[in-house]
mmCIF file of C-alpha atoms in Angstrom:
data_model
loop_
_atom_site.group_PDB
_atom_site.id
_atom_site.type_symbol
_atom_site.label_atom_id
_atom_site.label_comp_id
_atom_site.label_asym_id
_atom_site.label_seq_id
_atom_site.Cartn_x
_atom_site.Cartn_y
_atom_site.Cartn_z
ATOM 1 C CA UNK A 250 45.882 30.615 -96.933
ATOM 2 C CA UNK A 251 44.082 30.514 -93.769
ATOM 3 C CA UNK A 252 40.227 31.617 -93.663
ATOM 4 C CA UNK A 253 38.263 32.881 -90.819
ATOM 5 C CA UNK A 254 34.326 32.927 -90.470
ATOM 6 C CA UNK A 255 32.970 36.329 -90.424
ATOM 7 C CA UNK A 256 30.288 36.927 -87.636
ATOM 8 C CA UNK A 257 29.655 40.261 -88.858
ATOM 9 C CA UNK A 258 28.235 39.524 -92.335
ATOM 10 C CA UNK A 259 26.824 36.054 -91.446
ATOM 11 C CA UNK A 260 23.333 35.141 -90.424
ATOM 12 C CA UNK A 261 22.740 34.279 -86.602
ATOM 13 C CA UNK A 262 21.575 31.013 -87.983
ATOM 14 C CA UNK A 263 24.998 29.714 -88.749
ATOM 15 C CA UNK A 264 26.640 31.094 -85.465
ATOM 16 C CA UNK A 265 27.666 28.146 -83.359
ATOM 17 C CA UNK A 266 25.664 28.904 -80.246
ATOM 18 C CA UNK A 267 22.383 28.461 -82.589
ATOM 19 C CA UNK A 268 23.648 25.348 -84.214
ATOM 20 C CA UNK A 269 24.591 23.925 -80.588
ATOM 21 C CA UNK A 270 21.395 24.860 -79.128
ATOM 22 C CA UNK A 271 19.252 23.796 -82.037
ATOM 23 C CA UNK A 272 21.088 20.518 -82.037
ATOM 24 C CA UNK A 273 20.557 19.710 -78.260
ATOM 25 C CA UNK A 274 16.974 20.876 -78.120
ATOM 26 C CA UNK A 275 16.349 18.532 -81.067
ATOM 27 C CA UNK A 276 17.603 15.565 -78.809
ATOM 28 C CA UNK A 277 15.473 16.765 -75.943
ATOM 29 C CA UNK A 278 12.299 17.260 -77.914
ATOM 30 C CA UNK A 279 12.808 13.869 -79.530
ATOM 31 C CA UNK A 280 13.485 12.092 -76.141
ATOM 32 C CA UNK A 281 10.152 13.603 -74.925
ATOM 33 C CA UNK A 282 8.406 12.906 -78.035
ATOM 34 C CA UNK A 283 7.650 16.134 -79.325
ATOM 35 C CA UNK A 284 8.324 15.233 -82.878
ATOM 36 C CA UNK A 285 6.970 18.268 -84.615
ATOM 37 C CA UNK A 286 9.375 20.669 -82.961
ATOM 38 C CA UNK A 287 12.016 18.159 -82.885
ATOM 39 C CA UNK A 288 11.610 17.892 -86.590
ATOM 40 C CA UNK A 289 12.001 21.530 -87.091
ATOM 41 C CA UNK A 290 14.740 21.892 -84.859
ATOM 42 C CA UNK A 291 16.643 19.127 -86.693
ATOM 43 C CA UNK A 292 15.985 20.896 -90.173
ATOM 44 C CA UNK A 293 17.498 24.113 -88.572
ATOM 45 C CA UNK A 294 20.367 21.981 -87.269
ATOM 46 C CA UNK A 295 21.034 20.446 -90.522
ATOM 47 C CA UNK A 296 20.772 23.578 -92.697
ATOM 48 C CA UNK A 297 22.622 25.668 -90.484
ATOM 49 C CA UNK A 298 25.571 23.179 -90.281
ATOM 50 C CA UNK A 299 25.612 22.690 -94.176
ATOM 51 C CA UNK A 300 25.614 26.207 -94.702
ATOM 52 C CA UNK A 301 28.594 26.888 -92.633
ATOM 53 C CA UNK A 302 30.468 23.807 -93.628
ATOM 54 C CA UNK A 303 30.062 24.769 -97.500
ATOM 55 C CA UNK A 304 31.425 28.336 -96.447
ATOM 56 C CA UNK A 305 34.429 26.728 -94.589
ATOM 57 C CA UNK A 306 35.195 24.501 -97.467
ATOM 58 C CA UNK A 307 34.738 27.247 -100.083
ATOM 59 C CA UNK A 308 37.488 29.137 -98.448
ATOM 60 C CA UNK A 309 39.875 26.115 -97.874
ATOM 61 C CA UNK A 310 42.719 25.769 -100.503
ATOM 62 C CA UNK A 311 42.629 29.088 -101.729
ATOM 63 C CA UNK A 312 45.774 30.454 -103.049
ATOM 64 C CA UNK A 313 46.381 33.945 -103.632
ATOM 65 C CA UNK A 314 48.925 36.605 -104.467
ATOM 66 C CA UNK A 315 49.232 40.130 -105.362
ATOM 67 C CA UNK A 316 51.485 41.487 -108.325
ATOM 68 C CA UNK A 317 51.689 45.024 -107.766
ATOM 69 C CA UNK A 318 52.872 47.463 -110.556
ATOM 70 C CA UNK A 319 54.895 50.110 -108.413
ATOM 71 C CA UNK A 320 55.242 50.387 -104.595
ATOM 72 C CA UNK A 321 55.727 53.871 -104.775
ATOM 73 C CA UNK A 322 53.742 56.480 -106.827
ATOM 74 C CA UNK A 323 53.077 60.334 -107.137
ATOM 75 C CA UNK A 324 49.655 61.948 -106.609
ATOM 76 C CA UNK A 325 47.531 61.510 -109.932
ATOM 77 C CA UNK A 326 49.375 58.152 -110.701
ATOM 78 C CA UNK A 327 47.694 54.871 -111.240
ATOM 79 C CA UNK A 328 48.882 51.670 -109.345
ATOM 80 C CA UNK A 329 47.645 48.667 -111.090
ATOM 81 C CA UNK A 330 47.445 45.239 -108.994
ATOM 82 C CA UNK A 331 46.899 41.850 -110.476
ATOM 83 C CA UNK A 332 44.890 39.699 -107.755
ATOM 84 C CA UNK A 333 45.726 35.952 -108.771
ATOM 85 C CA UNK A 334 43.689 33.679 -107.196
ATOM 86 C CA UNK A 335 43.815 29.683 -107.642
ATOM 87 C CA UNK A 336 40.923 27.282 -106.245
ATOM 88 C CA UNK A 337 42.915 24.359 -105.271
ATOM 89 C CA UNK A 338 40.102 21.855 -104.705
ATOM 90 C CA UNK A 339 37.358 20.252 -106.205
ATOM 91 C CA UNK A 340 34.608 22.050 -104.640
ATOM 92 C CA UNK A 341 33.835 25.089 -106.915
ATOM 93 C CA UNK A 342 33.451 28.661 -105.172
ATOM 94 C CA UNK A 343 30.043 29.972 -105.662
ATOM 95 C CA UNK A 344 31.005 33.861 -105.344
ATOM 96 C CA UNK A 345 34.082 35.968 -104.450
ATOM 97 C CA UNK A 346 34.028 39.530 -102.951
ATOM 98 C CA UNK A 347 36.956 41.596 -102.338
ATOM 99 C CA UNK A 348 37.063 44.026 -99.506
ATOM 100 C CA UNK A 349 39.397 46.972 -99.805
ATOM 101 C CA UNK A 350 39.352 49.608 -96.952
ATOM 102 C CA UNK A 351 40.491 52.825 -97.971
ATOM 103 C CA UNK A 352 43.083 54.682 -95.846
ATOM 104 C CA UNK A 353 41.880 57.449 -93.585
ATOM 105 C CA UNK A 354 43.426 60.497 -95.783
ATOM 106 C CA UNK A 355 42.339 58.602 -98.727
ATOM 107 C CA UNK A 356 45.919 58.762 -100.380
ATOM 108 C CA UNK A 357 45.056 55.585 -102.424
ATOM 109 C CA UNK A 358 41.437 54.957 -103.656
ATOM 110 C CA UNK A 359 40.101 51.961 -105.733
ATOM 111 C CA UNK A 360 37.957 52.445 -108.805
ATOM 112 C CA UNK A 361 35.279 50.513 -107.279
ATOM 113 C CA UNK A 362 34.184 52.052 -104.107
ATOM 114 C CA UNK A 363 30.976 52.538 -102.009
ATOM 115 C CA UNK A 364 29.944 54.479 -98.816
ATOM 116 C CA UNK A 365 30.432 52.353 -96.053
ATOM 117 C CA UNK A 366 27.812 51.040 -93.834
ATOM 118 C CA UNK A 367 27.068 51.767 -90.092
ATOM 119 C CA UNK A 368 27.971 48.355 -88.721
ATOM 120 C CA UNK A 369 31.299 48.578 -90.709
ATOM 121 C CA UNK A 370 32.434 51.951 -89.385
ATOM 122 C CA UNK A 371 33.527 51.054 -85.962
ATOM 123 C CA UNK A 372 35.708 48.263 -87.459
ATOM 124 C CA UNK A 373 37.177 50.724 -90.343
ATOM 125 C CA UNK A 374 37.793 53.297 -87.538
ATOM 126 C CA UNK A 375 39.908 50.729 -85.527
ATOM 127 C CA UNK A 376 42.379 49.909 -88.351
ATOM 128 C CA UNK A 377 42.982 53.616 -89.280
ATOM 129 C CA UNK A 378 40.806 53.268 -92.416
ATOM 130 C CA UNK A 379 38.217 55.873 -93.896
ATOM 131 C CA UNK A 380 35.078 55.669 -92.274
ATOM 132 C CA UNK A 381 33.211 57.184 -95.255
ATOM 133 C CA UNK A 382 34.122 55.074 -98.238
ATOM 134 C CA UNK A 383 35.432 51.383 -98.683
ATOM 135 C CA UNK A 384 36.712 49.645 -101.668
ATOM 136 C CA UNK A 385 34.310 46.562 -102.997
ATOM 137 C CA UNK A 386 34.599 44.553 -105.841
ATOM 138 C CA UNK A 387 32.553 41.431 -106.911
ATOM 139 C CA UNK A 388 34.717 38.754 -108.531
ATOM 140 C CA UNK A 389 32.182 36.170 -109.640
ATOM 141 C CA UNK A 390 32.659 32.590 -109.089
ATOM 142 C CA UNK A 391 35.206 30.029 -109.896
ATOM 143 C CA UNK A 392 35.320 26.542 -110.994
ATOM 144 C CA UNK A 393 37.493 23.415 -109.505
ATOM 145 C CA UNK A 394 41.045 23.930 -109.618
ATOM 146 C CA UNK A 395 40.797 27.165 -111.758
ATOM 147 C CA UNK A 396 43.257 29.953 -111.585
ATOM 148 C CA UNK A 397 42.413 33.696 -112.497
ATOM 149 C CA UNK A 398 43.931 37.113 -112.334
ATOM 150 C CA UNK A 399 41.772 39.841 -111.446
ATOM 151 C CA UNK A 400 42.772 43.443 -112.303
ATOM 152 C CA UNK A 401 42.376 46.354 -109.685
ATOM 153 C CA UNK A 402 43.142 49.913 -110.189
ATOM 154 C CA UNK A 403 44.111 52.268 -107.574
ATOM 155 C CA UNK A 404 44.220 56.202 -107.906
ATOM 156 C CA UNK A 405 46.866 58.181 -106.025
ATOM 157 C CA UNK A 406 44.903 61.226 -104.527
ATOM 158 C CA UNK A 407 47.534 62.653 -101.904
ATOM 159 C CA UNK A 408 50.420 61.817 -99.864
ATOM 160 C CA UNK A 409 50.360 58.599 -97.332
ATOM 161 C CA UNK A 410 50.877 55.101 -97.222
ATOM 162 C CA UNK A 411 48.129 52.496 -98.069
ATOM 163 C CA UNK A 412 48.667 49.311 -96.270
ATOM 164 C CA UNK A 413 47.115 46.174 -97.945
ATOM 165 C CA UNK A 414 47.235 43.998 -94.930
ATOM 166 C CA UNK A 415 43.297 44.765 -94.272
ATOM 167 C CA UNK A 416 42.509 43.771 -97.673
ATOM 168 C CA UNK A 417 40.331 40.346 -97.681
ATOM 169 C CA UNK A 418 38.459 37.856 -100.157
ATOM 170 C CA UNK A 419 35.232 36.956 -98.843
ATOM 171 C CA UNK A 420 33.323 33.849 -100.154
ATOM 172 C CA UNK A 421 30.739 31.613 -98.787
ATOM 173 C CA UNK A 422 27.646 29.256 -99.219
ATOM 174 C CA UNK A 423 25.242 29.326 -102.171
ATOM 175 C CA UNK A 424 22.311 30.260 -99.774
ATOM 176 C CA UNK A 425 24.285 33.775 -98.540
ATOM 177 C CA UNK A 426 23.959 32.772 -94.822
ATOM 178 C CA UNK A 427 27.426 31.914 -94.001
ATOM 179 C CA UNK A 428 30.663 33.991 -95.063
ATOM 180 C CA UNK A 429 34.581 33.235 -94.610
ATOM 181 C CA UNK A 430 37.398 35.854 -95.068
ATOM 182 C CA UNK A 431 40.660 35.120 -96.496
ATOM 183 C CA UNK A 432 43.417 37.506 -95.746
ATOM 184 C CA UNK A 433 45.482 38.781 -98.629
ATOM 185 C CA UNK A 434 48.833 40.136 -97.937
ATOM 186 C CA UNK A 435 51.117 40.618 -94.755
ATOM 187 C CA UNK A 436 53.387 43.640 -94.419
ATOM 188 C CA UNK A 437 52.330 44.773 -97.897
ATOM 189 C CA UNK A 438 51.924 48.507 -98.724
ATOM 190 C CA UNK A 439 52.242 51.272 -101.734
ATOM 191 C CA UNK A 440 53.261 54.582 -100.918
ATOM 192 C CA UNK A 441 51.967 57.861 -102.487
ATOM 193 C CA UNK A 442 54.834 60.400 -102.334
ATOM 194 C CA UNK A 443 54.420 64.042 -102.040
ATOM 195 C CA UNK A 444 53.392 66.145 -104.813
ATOM 196 C CA UNK A 445 56.008 67.325 -107.030
ATOM 197 C CA UNK A 446 56.727 71.079 -107.239
ATOM 198 C CA UNK A 447 58.910 73.023 -109.616
ATOM 199 C CA UNK A 448 61.778 74.153 -107.447
ATOM 200 C CA UNK A 449 64.845 76.018 -107.011
ATOM 201 C CA UNK A 450 68.019 73.684 -106.192
ATOM 202 C CA UNK A 451 70.764 76.391 -106.505
ATOM 203 C CA UNK A 452 70.779 76.890 -102.810
ATOM 204 C CA UNK A 453 71.663 73.558 -102.309
ATOM 205 C CA UNK A 454 74.089 73.182 -104.975
ATOM 206 C CA UNK A 455 76.359 76.305 -104.007
ATOM 207 C CA UNK A 456 79.655 75.936 -102.632
ATOM 208 C CA UNK A 457 79.517 72.398 -102.030
ATOM 209 C CA UNK A 458 82.289 70.952 -104.248
ATOM 210 C CA UNK A 459 85.316 69.019 -102.907
ATOM 211 C CA UNK A 460 88.172 66.934 -104.156
ATOM 212 C CA UNK A 461 86.914 63.736 -103.817
ATOM 213 C CA UNK A 462 86.596 61.790 -107.346
ATOM 214 C CA UNK A 463 84.205 59.859 -108.955
ATOM 215 C CA UNK A 464 82.045 58.951 -112.274
ATOM 216 C CA UNK A 465 78.665 60.738 -111.479
ATOM 217 C CA UNK A 466 77.794 64.223 -111.276
ATOM 218 C CA UNK A 467 81.275 65.350 -111.845
ATOM 219 C CA UNK A 468 82.873 68.773 -112.769
ATOM 220 C CA UNK A 469 86.356 69.309 -113.413
ATOM 221 C CA UNK A 470 88.780 70.706 -110.915
ATOM 222 C CA UNK A 471 91.297 73.088 -112.738
ATOM 223 C CA UNK A 472 93.750 73.195 -109.657
ATOM 224 C CA UNK A 473 94.262 69.068 -110.184
ATOM 225 C CA UNK A 474 95.974 67.964 -113.749
ATOM 226 C CA UNK A 475 95.470 64.423 -114.212
ATOM 227 C CA UNK A 476 97.216 63.708 -117.552
ATOM 228 C CA UNK A 477 97.704 65.799 -120.949
ATOM 229 C CA UNK A 478 96.832 64.640 -124.658
ATOM 230 C CA UNK A 479 97.501 66.090 -128.185
ATOM 231 C CA UNK A 480 95.430 69.018 -129.033
ATOM 232 C CA UNK A 481 92.189 68.327 -131.020
ATOM 233 C CA UNK A 482 90.172 70.868 -133.283
ATOM 234 C CA UNK A 483 87.221 72.241 -130.989
ATOM 235 C CA UNK A 484 89.443 72.038 -127.674
ATOM 236 C CA UNK A 485 88.746 74.808 -125.567
ATOM 237 C CA UNK A 486 92.034 77.296 -125.633
ATOM 238 C CA UNK A 487 92.106 77.604 -121.684
ATOM 239 C CA UNK A 488 92.754 74.070 -121.611
ATOM 240 C CA UNK A 489 96.287 74.336 -123.542
ATOM 241 C CA UNK A 490 99.163 73.508 -121.579
ATOM 242 C CA UNK A 491 101.244 76.723 -121.960
ATOM 243 C CA UNK A 492 103.906 75.626 -119.974
ATOM 244 C CA UNK A 493 104.837 72.480 -122.459
ATOM 245 C CA UNK A 494 104.104 74.816 -125.442
ATOM 246 C CA UNK A 495 106.726 77.339 -123.971
ATOM 247 C CA UNK A 496 109.328 74.572 -124.232
ATOM 248 C CA UNK A 497 108.737 74.152 -127.586
ATOM 249 C CA UNK A 498 106.965 70.882 -127.010
ATOM 250 C CA UNK A 499 104.092 69.933 -129.296
ATOM 251 C CA UNK A 500 100.450 71.578 -128.597
ATOM 252 C CA UNK A 501 98.801 69.899 -125.865
ATOM 253 C CA UNK A 502 95.588 70.365 -123.622
ATOM 254 C CA UNK A 503 95.054 69.473 -120.088
ATOM 255 C CA UNK A 504 92.952 66.795 -119.056
ATOM 256 C CA UNK A 505 91.389 67.826 -115.324
ATOM 257 C CA UNK A 506 90.796 65.463 -112.398
ATOM 258 C CA UNK A 507 86.991 64.869 -111.931
ATOM 259 C CA UNK A 508 85.358 65.815 -108.691
ATOM 260 C CA UNK A 509 82.308 65.063 -106.949
ATOM 261 C CA UNK A 510 80.111 67.253 -104.553
ATOM 262 C CA UNK A 511 80.030 66.597 -101.241
ATOM 263 C CA UNK A 512 76.734 65.100 -99.549
ATOM 264 C CA UNK A 513 74.223 67.224 -98.351
ATOM 265 C CA UNK A 514 71.912 66.571 -95.339
ATOM 266 C CA UNK A 515 68.455 67.543 -95.226
ATOM 267 C CA UNK A 516 66.973 67.569 -91.537
ATOM 268 C CA UNK A 517 63.120 67.828 -91.047
ATOM 269 C CA UNK A 518 61.900 69.179 -88.140
ATOM 270 C CA UNK A 519 58.550 67.480 -88.374
ATOM 271 C CA UNK A 520 57.030 68.369 -84.982
ATOM 272 C CA UNK A 521 57.620 72.145 -85.712
ATOM 273 C CA UNK A 522 54.535 71.581 -88.305
ATOM 274 C CA UNK A 523 52.323 69.386 -85.910
ATOM 275 C CA UNK A 524 49.905 72.241 -85.955
ATOM 276 C CA UNK A 525 50.431 73.591 -89.250
ATOM 277 C CA UNK A 526 49.218 70.566 -91.605
ATOM 278 C CA UNK A 527 48.745 72.369 -94.556
ATOM 279 C CA UNK A 528 52.501 74.015 -94.380
ATOM 280 C CA UNK A 529 53.665 70.687 -93.413
ATOM 281 C CA UNK A 530 52.326 69.073 -96.769
ATOM 282 C CA UNK A 531 53.931 71.922 -98.375
ATOM 283 C CA UNK A 532 57.374 71.575 -97.303
ATOM 284 C CA UNK A 533 57.349 67.769 -97.933
ATOM 285 C CA UNK A 534 56.560 68.316 -101.145
ATOM 286 C CA UNK A 535 59.391 70.849 -101.555
ATOM 287 C CA UNK A 536 61.820 68.425 -99.792
ATOM 288 C CA UNK A 537 60.684 65.570 -102.077
ATOM 289 C CA UNK A 538 61.093 67.885 -105.070
ATOM 290 C CA UNK A 539 64.614 69.168 -104.217
ATOM 291 C CA UNK A 540 65.649 65.464 -103.934
ATOM 292 C CA UNK A 541 64.493 64.561 -107.456
ATOM 293 C CA UNK A 542 66.315 67.781 -108.785
ATOM 294 C CA UNK A 543 69.443 66.990 -106.775
ATOM 295 C CA UNK A 544 69.638 63.364 -107.874
ATOM 296 C CA UNK A 545 69.654 64.809 -111.430
ATOM 297 C CA UNK A 546 72.686 66.829 -110.550
ATOM 298 C CA UNK A 547 74.583 64.021 -109.128
ATOM 299 C CA UNK A 548 74.413 65.259 -105.411
ATOM 300 C CA UNK A 549 74.469 62.686 -102.768
ATOM 301 C CA UNK A 550 71.607 63.664 -100.400
ATOM 302 C CA UNK A 551 71.254 62.264 -96.772
ATOM 303 C CA UNK A 552 67.537 62.730 -95.231
ATOM 304 C CA UNK A 553 66.789 62.629 -91.476
ATOM 305 C CA UNK A 554 63.510 62.365 -90.608
ATOM 306 C CA UNK A 555 62.303 62.457 -86.804
ATOM 307 C CA UNK A 556 60.101 59.831 -84.865
ATOM 308 C CA UNK A 557 56.523 59.890 -86.171
ATOM 309 C CA UNK A 558 53.282 58.084 -85.748
ATOM 310 C CA UNK A 559 54.194 55.704 -88.484
ATOM 311 C CA UNK A 560 57.580 54.637 -86.729
ATOM 312 C CA UNK A 561 60.931 55.717 -85.332
ATOM 313 C CA UNK A 562 63.345 58.172 -86.352
ATOM 314 C CA UNK A 563 65.251 57.481 -89.437
ATOM 315 C CA UNK A 564 68.364 58.746 -91.690
ATOM 316 C CA UNK A 565 68.544 57.509 -95.250
ATOM 317 C CA UNK A 566 71.890 57.714 -97.224
ATOM 318 C CA UNK A 567 71.795 58.784 -100.775
ATOM 319 C CA UNK A 568 68.497 56.507 -101.238
ATOM 320 C CA UNK A 569 66.150 58.360 -103.098
ATOM 321 C CA UNK A 570 63.314 55.546 -103.009
ATOM 322 C CA UNK A 571 63.599 55.351 -99.362
ATOM 323 C CA UNK A 572 63.524 58.705 -98.650
ATOM 324 C CA UNK A 573 60.695 59.256 -100.599
ATOM 325 C CA UNK A 574 58.874 56.510 -98.544
ATOM 326 C CA UNK A 575 59.636 58.198 -95.164
ATOM 327 C CA UNK A 576 58.295 61.447 -96.523
ATOM 328 C CA UNK A 577 54.984 59.812 -97.703
ATOM 329 C CA UNK A 578 54.752 57.869 -94.451
ATOM 330 C CA UNK A 579 55.281 60.810 -91.969
ATOM 331 C CA UNK A 580 52.866 62.128 -89.745
ATOM 332 C CA UNK A 581 53.643 64.114 -86.084
ATOM 333 C CA UNK A 582 53.265 62.369 -82.968
ATOM 334 C CA UNK A 583 49.629 62.479 -81.249
ATOM 335 C CA UNK A 584 49.108 65.521 -79.493
ATOM 336 C CA UNK A 585 50.109 65.853 -76.062
ATOM 337 C CA UNK A 586 48.111 68.195 -73.804
ATOM 338 C CA UNK A 587 49.134 70.309 -70.653
ATOM 339 C CA UNK A 588 48.309 69.082 -67.118
ATOM 340 C CA UNK A 589 44.765 70.902 -67.521
ATOM 341 C CA UNK A 590 44.030 68.871 -70.646
ATOM 342 C CA UNK A 591 43.379 72.207 -72.530
ATOM 343 C CA UNK A 592 46.198 73.416 -74.169
ATOM 344 C CA UNK A 593 48.450 71.033 -76.714
ATOM 345 C CA UNK A 594 52.028 71.187 -75.823
ATOM 346 C CA UNK A 595 54.484 71.383 -78.646
ATOM 347 C CA UNK A 596 56.767 68.430 -78.805
ATOM 348 C CA UNK A 597 60.378 68.414 -79.685
ATOM 349 C CA UNK A 598 61.157 66.236 -82.925
ATOM 350 C CA UNK A 599 63.487 63.289 -81.897
ATOM 351 C CA UNK A 600 65.745 62.148 -84.431
ATOM 352 C CA UNK A 601 68.651 59.243 -84.700
ATOM 353 C CA UNK A 602 71.198 61.365 -83.130
ATOM 354 C CA UNK A 603 74.153 58.630 -83.493
ATOM 355 C CA UNK A 604 73.195 58.176 -87.496
ATOM 356 C CA UNK A 605 72.864 62.375 -87.839
ATOM 357 C CA UNK A 606 76.076 62.907 -86.041
ATOM 358 C CA UNK A 607 78.000 60.081 -88.069
ATOM 359 C CA UNK A 608 77.413 62.059 -91.091
ATOM 360 C CA UNK A 609 79.185 65.538 -90.211
ATOM 361 C CA UNK A 610 82.622 64.757 -91.652
ATOM 362 C CA UNK A 611 81.068 63.539 -95.037
ATOM 363 C CA UNK A 612 78.603 66.491 -95.501
ATOM 364 C CA UNK A 613 79.479 69.907 -97.033
ATOM 365 C CA UNK A 614 76.096 71.490 -95.734
ATOM 366 C CA UNK A 615 73.246 70.679 -93.614
ATOM 367 C CA UNK A 616 69.911 72.376 -94.401
ATOM 368 C CA UNK A 617 67.353 72.493 -91.454
ATOM 369 C CA UNK A 618 63.773 72.565 -92.321
ATOM 370 C CA UNK A 619 61.420 74.204 -89.554
ATOM 371 C CA UNK A 620 58.408 75.945 -89.683
ATOM 372 C CA UNK A 621 59.627 79.107 -87.736
ATOM 373 C CA UNK A 622 63.109 80.390 -88.228
ATOM 374 C CA UNK A 623 62.858 82.141 -84.722
ATOM 375 C CA UNK A 624 62.042 79.035 -82.674
ATOM 376 C CA UNK A 625 64.590 76.566 -83.675
ATOM 377 C CA UNK A 626 64.452 73.476 -81.232
ATOM 378 C CA UNK A 627 67.240 71.658 -82.673
ATOM 379 C CA UNK A 628 69.967 74.284 -81.550
ATOM 380 C CA UNK A 629 72.138 72.141 -79.714
ATOM 381 C CA UNK A 630 72.169 69.322 -82.909
ATOM 382 C CA UNK A 631 73.041 72.196 -85.270
ATOM 383 C CA UNK A 632 75.752 73.587 -83.158
ATOM 384 C CA UNK A 633 77.709 70.302 -83.433
ATOM 385 C CA UNK A 634 77.941 70.547 -87.509
ATOM 386 C CA UNK A 635 80.754 73.154 -87.652
ATOM 387 C CA UNK A 636 80.526 76.815 -88.276
ATOM 388 C CA UNK A 637 79.245 77.679 -91.689
ATOM 389 C CA UNK A 638 77.767 74.611 -92.556
ATOM 390 C CA UNK A 639 73.957 75.158 -91.586
ATOM 391 C CA UNK A 640 71.282 77.182 -93.238
ATOM 392 C CA UNK A 641 67.591 77.062 -91.744
ATOM 393 C CA UNK A 642 64.770 76.533 -94.395
ATOM 394 C CA UNK A 643 61.688 78.038 -92.774
ATOM 395 C CA UNK A 644 58.215 78.625 -93.769
ATOM 396 C CA UNK A 645 57.742 81.828 -91.637
ATOM 397 C CA UNK A 646 60.324 84.475 -90.292
ATOM 398 C CA UNK A 647 63.947 85.130 -91.902
ATOM 399 C CA UNK A 648 66.040 86.117 -89.053
ATOM 400 C CA UNK A 649 69.617 84.762 -89.189
ATOM 401 C CA UNK A 650 68.735 82.787 -85.637
ATOM 402 C CA UNK A 651 72.065 82.148 -83.798
ATOM 403 C CA UNK A 652 74.035 82.987 -87.058
ATOM 404 C CA UNK A 653 72.627 80.757 -89.333
ATOM 405 C CA UNK A 654 71.660 81.939 -92.815
ATOM 406 C CA UNK A 655 68.088 81.463 -93.667
ATOM 407 C CA UNK A 656 65.899 80.438 -96.945
ATOM 408 C CA UNK A 657 62.320 80.937 -97.087
ATOM 409 C CA UNK A 658 60.394 77.982 -98.314
ATOM 410 C CA UNK A 659 58.408 80.317 -100.925
ATOM 411 C CA UNK A 660 61.520 81.508 -102.201
ATOM 412 C CA UNK A 661 62.388 77.777 -103.197
ATOM 413 C CA UNK A 662 59.142 77.201 -105.306
ATOM 414 C CA UNK A 663 59.621 78.814 -108.740
ATOM 415 C CA UNK A 664 56.196 77.728 -110.176
ATOM 416 C CA UNK A 665 53.081 75.482 -109.889
ATOM 417 C CA UNK A 666 52.902 71.776 -109.403
ATOM 418 C CA UNK A 667 54.104 69.578 -112.355
#
């Protein structure tokens, strides 16, 4: 894995300008017969070069991989990571340090943390990491061709996504003058899902059954008889086929066709919560909790998230893990101000409209989550879903805006956190 010399944590003595200048001046002073000065410059040149070469060779031929117990966890959970390191060369490694920047919201925090230092903070801020604490762990030294697995534990504290792209191993020379970095991962992240609440799913299950068949989350349709069989003790009287019994045929019971609920579509108007961050965290927890309960009922759910800081708009079809990841990673767009650069202008949530519109025929109902039921920015989108197929779920106000029934977020939460 490629390594890079660290200018910030290495001595100026091992910087290329110092090495080059000391070498050149050494030759010049030797040429003019200034032996004492030439000798000292030669010592500096050799010592600095040896230190830098030692650090460079120490970080070469190092093979690393991360073994992650889970790519998604709920707040309060623990993520265990095994850092596998192999020294693939004859030269021993004098020391190894692991550097772990913590996400800005401190969603996932290592057990080994320390306060950040002043010189680190600009770099941490540039990569979107916390500037108050940083994860750091001393791993020790490694012999030639040695392979070790170092355990790392991370505590999930709040919703967010922790990218491991900025994690790095550091090693260097035995003098402590030169240091090189080894990047560990590319495109690896761990999501902390929204906190789970005790929610009521009945409003989402009501009047959503249709006649499409299947084997998961089923119920019987008493209007469609699939077949009959002989009566057995314990069978319900209401399932007896009275028509056949009236013809003096043996006592039989009806076997009804199984049906599945239609899909429901949850649409989150994230920009309506851009200035109400606490309420946004609450509604994201409600949506995540409802998705878990609806999955247990066999309900097929579609989730639409708007464009945000973490990426473009997304519509996820019946994939719980991906839906929870989008809920974990969502952040409203950067604030936009008016022409006087004084007042924040509320932006409109931007959805992947072709993907949203394509679900209109297969969905039994649409639930539109917004902060204020009296101010619905997506009226044009909702009007295309058909009459009676939209319910607005809001944090404040309860008018049936535009004829849409309304549910309050508070009415969906039955108890405290699980």
